[in-house]
PDB file of C-alpha atoms in Angstrom:
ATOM      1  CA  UNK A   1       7.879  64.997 131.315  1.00 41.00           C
ATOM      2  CA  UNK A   2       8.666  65.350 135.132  1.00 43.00           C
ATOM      3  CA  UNK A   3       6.433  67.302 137.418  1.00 46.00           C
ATOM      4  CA  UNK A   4       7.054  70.259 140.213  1.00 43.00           C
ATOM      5  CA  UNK A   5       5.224  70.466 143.154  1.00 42.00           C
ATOM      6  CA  UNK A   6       6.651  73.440 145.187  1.00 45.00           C
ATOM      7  CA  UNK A   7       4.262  74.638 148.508  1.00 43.00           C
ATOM      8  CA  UNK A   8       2.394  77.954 147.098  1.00 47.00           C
ATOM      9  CA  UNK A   9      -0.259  80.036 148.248  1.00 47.00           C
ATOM     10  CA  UNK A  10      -1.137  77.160 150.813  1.00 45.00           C
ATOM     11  CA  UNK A  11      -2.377  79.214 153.810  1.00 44.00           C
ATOM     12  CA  UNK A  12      -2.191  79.075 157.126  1.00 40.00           C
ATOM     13  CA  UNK A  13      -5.701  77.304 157.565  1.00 36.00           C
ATOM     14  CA  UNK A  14      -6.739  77.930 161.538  1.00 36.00           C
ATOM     15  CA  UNK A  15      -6.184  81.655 161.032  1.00 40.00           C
ATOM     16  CA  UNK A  16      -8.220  82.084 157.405  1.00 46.00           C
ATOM     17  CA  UNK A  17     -11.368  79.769 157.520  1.00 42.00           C
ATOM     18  CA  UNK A  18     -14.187  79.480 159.252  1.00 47.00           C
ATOM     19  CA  UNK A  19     -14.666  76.531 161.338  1.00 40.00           C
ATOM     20  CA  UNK A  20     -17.221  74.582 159.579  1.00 45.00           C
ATOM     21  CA  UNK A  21     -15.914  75.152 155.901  1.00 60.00           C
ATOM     22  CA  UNK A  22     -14.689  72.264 153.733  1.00 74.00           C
ATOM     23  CA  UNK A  23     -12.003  72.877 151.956  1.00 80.00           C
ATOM     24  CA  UNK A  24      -9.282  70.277 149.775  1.00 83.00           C
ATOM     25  CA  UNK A  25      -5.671  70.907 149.146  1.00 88.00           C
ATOM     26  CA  UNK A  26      -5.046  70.586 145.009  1.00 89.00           C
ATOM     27  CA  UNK A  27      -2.945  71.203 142.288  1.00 91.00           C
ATOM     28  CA  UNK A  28      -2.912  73.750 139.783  1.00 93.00           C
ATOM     29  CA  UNK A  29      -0.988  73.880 136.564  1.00 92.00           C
ATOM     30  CA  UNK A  30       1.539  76.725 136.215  1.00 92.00           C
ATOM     31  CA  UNK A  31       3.315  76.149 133.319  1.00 89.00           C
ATOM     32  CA  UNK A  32       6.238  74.232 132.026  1.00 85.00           C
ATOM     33  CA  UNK A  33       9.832  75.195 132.750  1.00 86.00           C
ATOM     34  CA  UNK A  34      13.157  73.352 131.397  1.00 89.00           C
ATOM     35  CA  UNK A  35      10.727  71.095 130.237  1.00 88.00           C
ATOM     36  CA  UNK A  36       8.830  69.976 133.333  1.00 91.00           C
ATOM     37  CA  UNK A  37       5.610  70.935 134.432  1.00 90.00           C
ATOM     38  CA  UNK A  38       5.429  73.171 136.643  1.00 92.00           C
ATOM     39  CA  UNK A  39       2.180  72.287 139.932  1.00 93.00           C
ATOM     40  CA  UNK A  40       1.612  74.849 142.971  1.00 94.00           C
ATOM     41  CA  UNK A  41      -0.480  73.553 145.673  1.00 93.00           C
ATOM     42  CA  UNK A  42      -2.873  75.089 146.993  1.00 94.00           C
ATOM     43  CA  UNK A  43      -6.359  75.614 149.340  1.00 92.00           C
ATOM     44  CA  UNK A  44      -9.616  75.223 147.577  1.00 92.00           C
ATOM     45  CA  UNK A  45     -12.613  76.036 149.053  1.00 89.00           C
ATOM     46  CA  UNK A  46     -16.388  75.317 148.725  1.00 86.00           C
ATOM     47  CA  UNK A  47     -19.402  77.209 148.629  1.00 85.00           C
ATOM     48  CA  UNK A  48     -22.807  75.946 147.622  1.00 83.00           C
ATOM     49  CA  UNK A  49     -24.658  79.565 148.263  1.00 84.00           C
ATOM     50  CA  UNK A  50     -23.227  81.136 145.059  1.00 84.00           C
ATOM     51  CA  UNK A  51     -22.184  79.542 141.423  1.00 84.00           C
ATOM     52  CA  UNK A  52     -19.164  81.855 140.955  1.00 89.00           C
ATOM     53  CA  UNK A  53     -15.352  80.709 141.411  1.00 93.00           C
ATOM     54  CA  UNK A  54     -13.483  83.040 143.115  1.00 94.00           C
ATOM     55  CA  UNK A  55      -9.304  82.724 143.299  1.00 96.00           C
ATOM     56  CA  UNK A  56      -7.146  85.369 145.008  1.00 96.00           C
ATOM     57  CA  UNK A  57      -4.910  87.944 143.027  1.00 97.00           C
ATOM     58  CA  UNK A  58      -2.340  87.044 145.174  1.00 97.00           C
ATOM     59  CA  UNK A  59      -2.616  83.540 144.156  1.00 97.00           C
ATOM     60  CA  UNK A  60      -3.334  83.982 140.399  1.00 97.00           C
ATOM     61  CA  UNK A  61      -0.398  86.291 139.930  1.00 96.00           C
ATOM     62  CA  UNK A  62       1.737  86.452 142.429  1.00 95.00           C
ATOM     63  CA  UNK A  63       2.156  82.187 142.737  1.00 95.00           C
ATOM     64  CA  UNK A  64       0.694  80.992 139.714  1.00 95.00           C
ATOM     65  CA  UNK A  65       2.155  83.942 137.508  1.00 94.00           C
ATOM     66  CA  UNK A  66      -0.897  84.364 135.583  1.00 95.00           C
ATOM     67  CA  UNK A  67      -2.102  87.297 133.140  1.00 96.00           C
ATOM     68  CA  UNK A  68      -5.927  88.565 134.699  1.00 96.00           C
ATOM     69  CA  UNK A  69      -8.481  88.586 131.919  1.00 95.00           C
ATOM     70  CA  UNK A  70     -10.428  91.636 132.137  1.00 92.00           C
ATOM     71  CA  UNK A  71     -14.160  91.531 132.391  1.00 81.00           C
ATOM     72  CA  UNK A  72     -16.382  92.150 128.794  1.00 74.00           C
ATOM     73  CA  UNK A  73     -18.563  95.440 128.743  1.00 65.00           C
ATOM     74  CA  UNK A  74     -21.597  93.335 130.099  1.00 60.00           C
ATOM     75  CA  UNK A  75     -19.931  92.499 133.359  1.00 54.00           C
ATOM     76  CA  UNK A  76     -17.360  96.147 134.157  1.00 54.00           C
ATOM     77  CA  UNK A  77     -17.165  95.199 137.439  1.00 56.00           C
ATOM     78  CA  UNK A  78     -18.734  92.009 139.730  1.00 63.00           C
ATOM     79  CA  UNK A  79     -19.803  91.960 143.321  1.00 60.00           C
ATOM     80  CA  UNK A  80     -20.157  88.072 144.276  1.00 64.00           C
ATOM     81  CA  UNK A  81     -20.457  86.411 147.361  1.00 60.00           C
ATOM     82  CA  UNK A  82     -18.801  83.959 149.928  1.00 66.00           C
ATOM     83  CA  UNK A  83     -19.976  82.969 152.863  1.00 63.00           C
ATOM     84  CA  UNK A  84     -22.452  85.617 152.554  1.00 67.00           C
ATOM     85  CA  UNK A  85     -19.879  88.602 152.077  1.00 74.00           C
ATOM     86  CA  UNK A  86     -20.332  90.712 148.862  1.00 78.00           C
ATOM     87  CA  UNK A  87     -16.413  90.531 146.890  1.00 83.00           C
ATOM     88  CA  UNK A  88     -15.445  92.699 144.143  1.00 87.00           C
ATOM     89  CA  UNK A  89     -13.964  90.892 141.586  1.00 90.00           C
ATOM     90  CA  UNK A  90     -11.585  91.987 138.630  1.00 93.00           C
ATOM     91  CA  UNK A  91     -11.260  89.821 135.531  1.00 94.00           C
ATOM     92  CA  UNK A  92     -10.690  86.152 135.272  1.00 95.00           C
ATOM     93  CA  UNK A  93      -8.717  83.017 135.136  1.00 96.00           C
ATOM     94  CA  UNK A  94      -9.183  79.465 133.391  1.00 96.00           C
ATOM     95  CA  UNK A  95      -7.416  77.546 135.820  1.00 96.00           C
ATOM     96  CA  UNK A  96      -6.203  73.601 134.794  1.00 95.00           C
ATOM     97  CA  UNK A  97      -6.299  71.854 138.304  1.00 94.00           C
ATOM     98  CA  UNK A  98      -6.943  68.433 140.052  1.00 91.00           C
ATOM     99  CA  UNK A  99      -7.315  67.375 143.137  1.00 87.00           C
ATOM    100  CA  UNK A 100      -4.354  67.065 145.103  1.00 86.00           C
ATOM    101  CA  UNK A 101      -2.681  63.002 144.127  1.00 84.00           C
ATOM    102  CA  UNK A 102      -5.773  62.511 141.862  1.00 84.00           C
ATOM    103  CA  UNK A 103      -4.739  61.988 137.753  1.00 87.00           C
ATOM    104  CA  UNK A 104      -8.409  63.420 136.715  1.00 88.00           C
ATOM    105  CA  UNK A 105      -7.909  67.399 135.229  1.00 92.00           C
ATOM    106  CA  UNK A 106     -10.466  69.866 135.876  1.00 92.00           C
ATOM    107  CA  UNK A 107     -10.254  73.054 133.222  1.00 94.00           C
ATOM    108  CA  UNK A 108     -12.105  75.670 135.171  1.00 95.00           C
ATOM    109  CA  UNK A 109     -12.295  79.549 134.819  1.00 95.00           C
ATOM    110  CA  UNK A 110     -12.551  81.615 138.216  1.00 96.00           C
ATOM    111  CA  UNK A 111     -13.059  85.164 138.725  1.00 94.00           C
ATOM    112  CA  UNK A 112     -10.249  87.261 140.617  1.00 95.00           C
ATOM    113  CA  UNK A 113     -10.839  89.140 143.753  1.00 93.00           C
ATOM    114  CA  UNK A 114     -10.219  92.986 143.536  1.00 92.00           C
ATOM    115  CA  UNK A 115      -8.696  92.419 147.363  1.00 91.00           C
ATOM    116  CA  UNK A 116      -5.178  91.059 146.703  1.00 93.00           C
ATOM    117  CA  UNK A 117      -5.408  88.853 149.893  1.00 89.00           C
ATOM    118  CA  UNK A 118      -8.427  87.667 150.869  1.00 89.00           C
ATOM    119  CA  UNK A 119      -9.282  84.890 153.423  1.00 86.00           C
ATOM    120  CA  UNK A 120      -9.118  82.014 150.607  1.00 89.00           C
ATOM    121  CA  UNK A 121      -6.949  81.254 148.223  1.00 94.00           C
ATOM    122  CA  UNK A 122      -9.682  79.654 145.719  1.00 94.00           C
ATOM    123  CA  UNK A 123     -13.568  79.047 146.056  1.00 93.00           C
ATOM    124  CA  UNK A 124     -15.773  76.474 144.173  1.00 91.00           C
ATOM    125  CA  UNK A 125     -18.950  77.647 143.467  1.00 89.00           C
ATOM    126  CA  UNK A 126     -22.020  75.036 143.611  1.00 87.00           C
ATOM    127  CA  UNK A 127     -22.063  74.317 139.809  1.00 90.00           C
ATOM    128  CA  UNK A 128     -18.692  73.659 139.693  1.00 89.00           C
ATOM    129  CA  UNK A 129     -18.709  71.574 142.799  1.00 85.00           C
ATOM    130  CA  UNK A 130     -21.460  69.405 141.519  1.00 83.00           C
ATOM    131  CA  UNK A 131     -19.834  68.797 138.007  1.00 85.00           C
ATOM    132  CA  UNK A 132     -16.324  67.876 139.631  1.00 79.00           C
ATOM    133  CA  UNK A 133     -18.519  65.496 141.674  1.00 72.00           C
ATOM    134  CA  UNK A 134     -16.993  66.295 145.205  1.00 67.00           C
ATOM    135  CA  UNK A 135     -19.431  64.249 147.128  1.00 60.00           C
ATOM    136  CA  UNK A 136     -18.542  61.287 145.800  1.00 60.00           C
ATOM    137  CA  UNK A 137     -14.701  61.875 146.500  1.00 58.00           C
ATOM    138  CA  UNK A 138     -15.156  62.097 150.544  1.00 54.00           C
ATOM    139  CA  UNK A 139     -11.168  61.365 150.492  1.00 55.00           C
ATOM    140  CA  UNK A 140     -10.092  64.684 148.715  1.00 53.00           C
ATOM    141  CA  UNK A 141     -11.684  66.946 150.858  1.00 52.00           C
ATOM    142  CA  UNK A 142     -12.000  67.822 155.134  1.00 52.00           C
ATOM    143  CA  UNK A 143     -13.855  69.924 157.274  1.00 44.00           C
ATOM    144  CA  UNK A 144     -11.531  73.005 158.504  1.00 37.00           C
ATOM    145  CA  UNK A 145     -12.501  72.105 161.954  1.00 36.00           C
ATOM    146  CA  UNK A 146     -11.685  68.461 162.253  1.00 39.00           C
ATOM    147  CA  UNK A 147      -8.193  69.612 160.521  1.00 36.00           C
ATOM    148  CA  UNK A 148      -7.038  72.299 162.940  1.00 34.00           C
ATOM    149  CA  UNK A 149      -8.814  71.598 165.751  1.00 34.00           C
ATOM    150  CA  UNK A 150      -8.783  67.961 166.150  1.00 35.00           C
ATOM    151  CA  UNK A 151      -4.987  67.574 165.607  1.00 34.00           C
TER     152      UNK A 151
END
């Protein structure tokens, strides 16, 4: 089975970050077409100050083509955080994804923004981030600011 990679959802990174955020370009599954799987790239981000996984509606539906799951009765509606800004969020996805280049598949569900567009396309949370074991793959992921700025 053959593989897809078309650019999706990758964003503009010196106009939608802040400086000091680390980020890592990956790979997320989108299906299989004609028999070949189907990959978008795109930006994942990483905060350790909340444990929720955030992806864009934009990205979840408009790129990836992907059905939102709407929240159980327990949890109506969500107000999480990045970077210390409260987001509404509106259902969820479970995402299959690796790191861009890297064979190892991470199966991981994210909650959708309610704002179609905001300035990420995906966010690991710190549980997440510590079970996919980013620190010890230094190669997969940059600093924003040493990637726009230091060019």
């Amino acid at each position: 089975m053959s593989h897809s990679y078309p650019f999706g959802g990758l964003r503009r990174i010196s106009q939608q970050f802040s400086p000091t955020q680390q980020f890592a370009t990956i790979e997320i599954y989108a299906g299989v077409r004609f028999e070949t799987s189907i990959w978008r790239i795109a930006i994942l981000s990483f905060d350790m100050t909340t444990d929720t996984n955030l992806i864009s509606p934009k990205l979840a539906v408009g790129v990836l083509g992907l059905t939102i799951n709407p929240l159980d009765e327990k949890h109506e509606s969500t107000v999480e955080s990045f970077e210390g800004r409260d987001i509404d969020t509106q259902g969820y996805v479970d995402l299959v994804w690796c790191f861009q280049n890297s064979p190892d598949k991470c199966n991981t569900r994210f909650a959708v923004t309610s704002s179609y567009d905001p300035p990420f396309d995906a966010v690991l949370g710190r549980k997440d981030t510590i079970q996919v074991e980013v620190g010890k793959r230094p190669s997969f992921f940059r600093n924003i600011r040493k990637y726009c700025c230091n060019r």
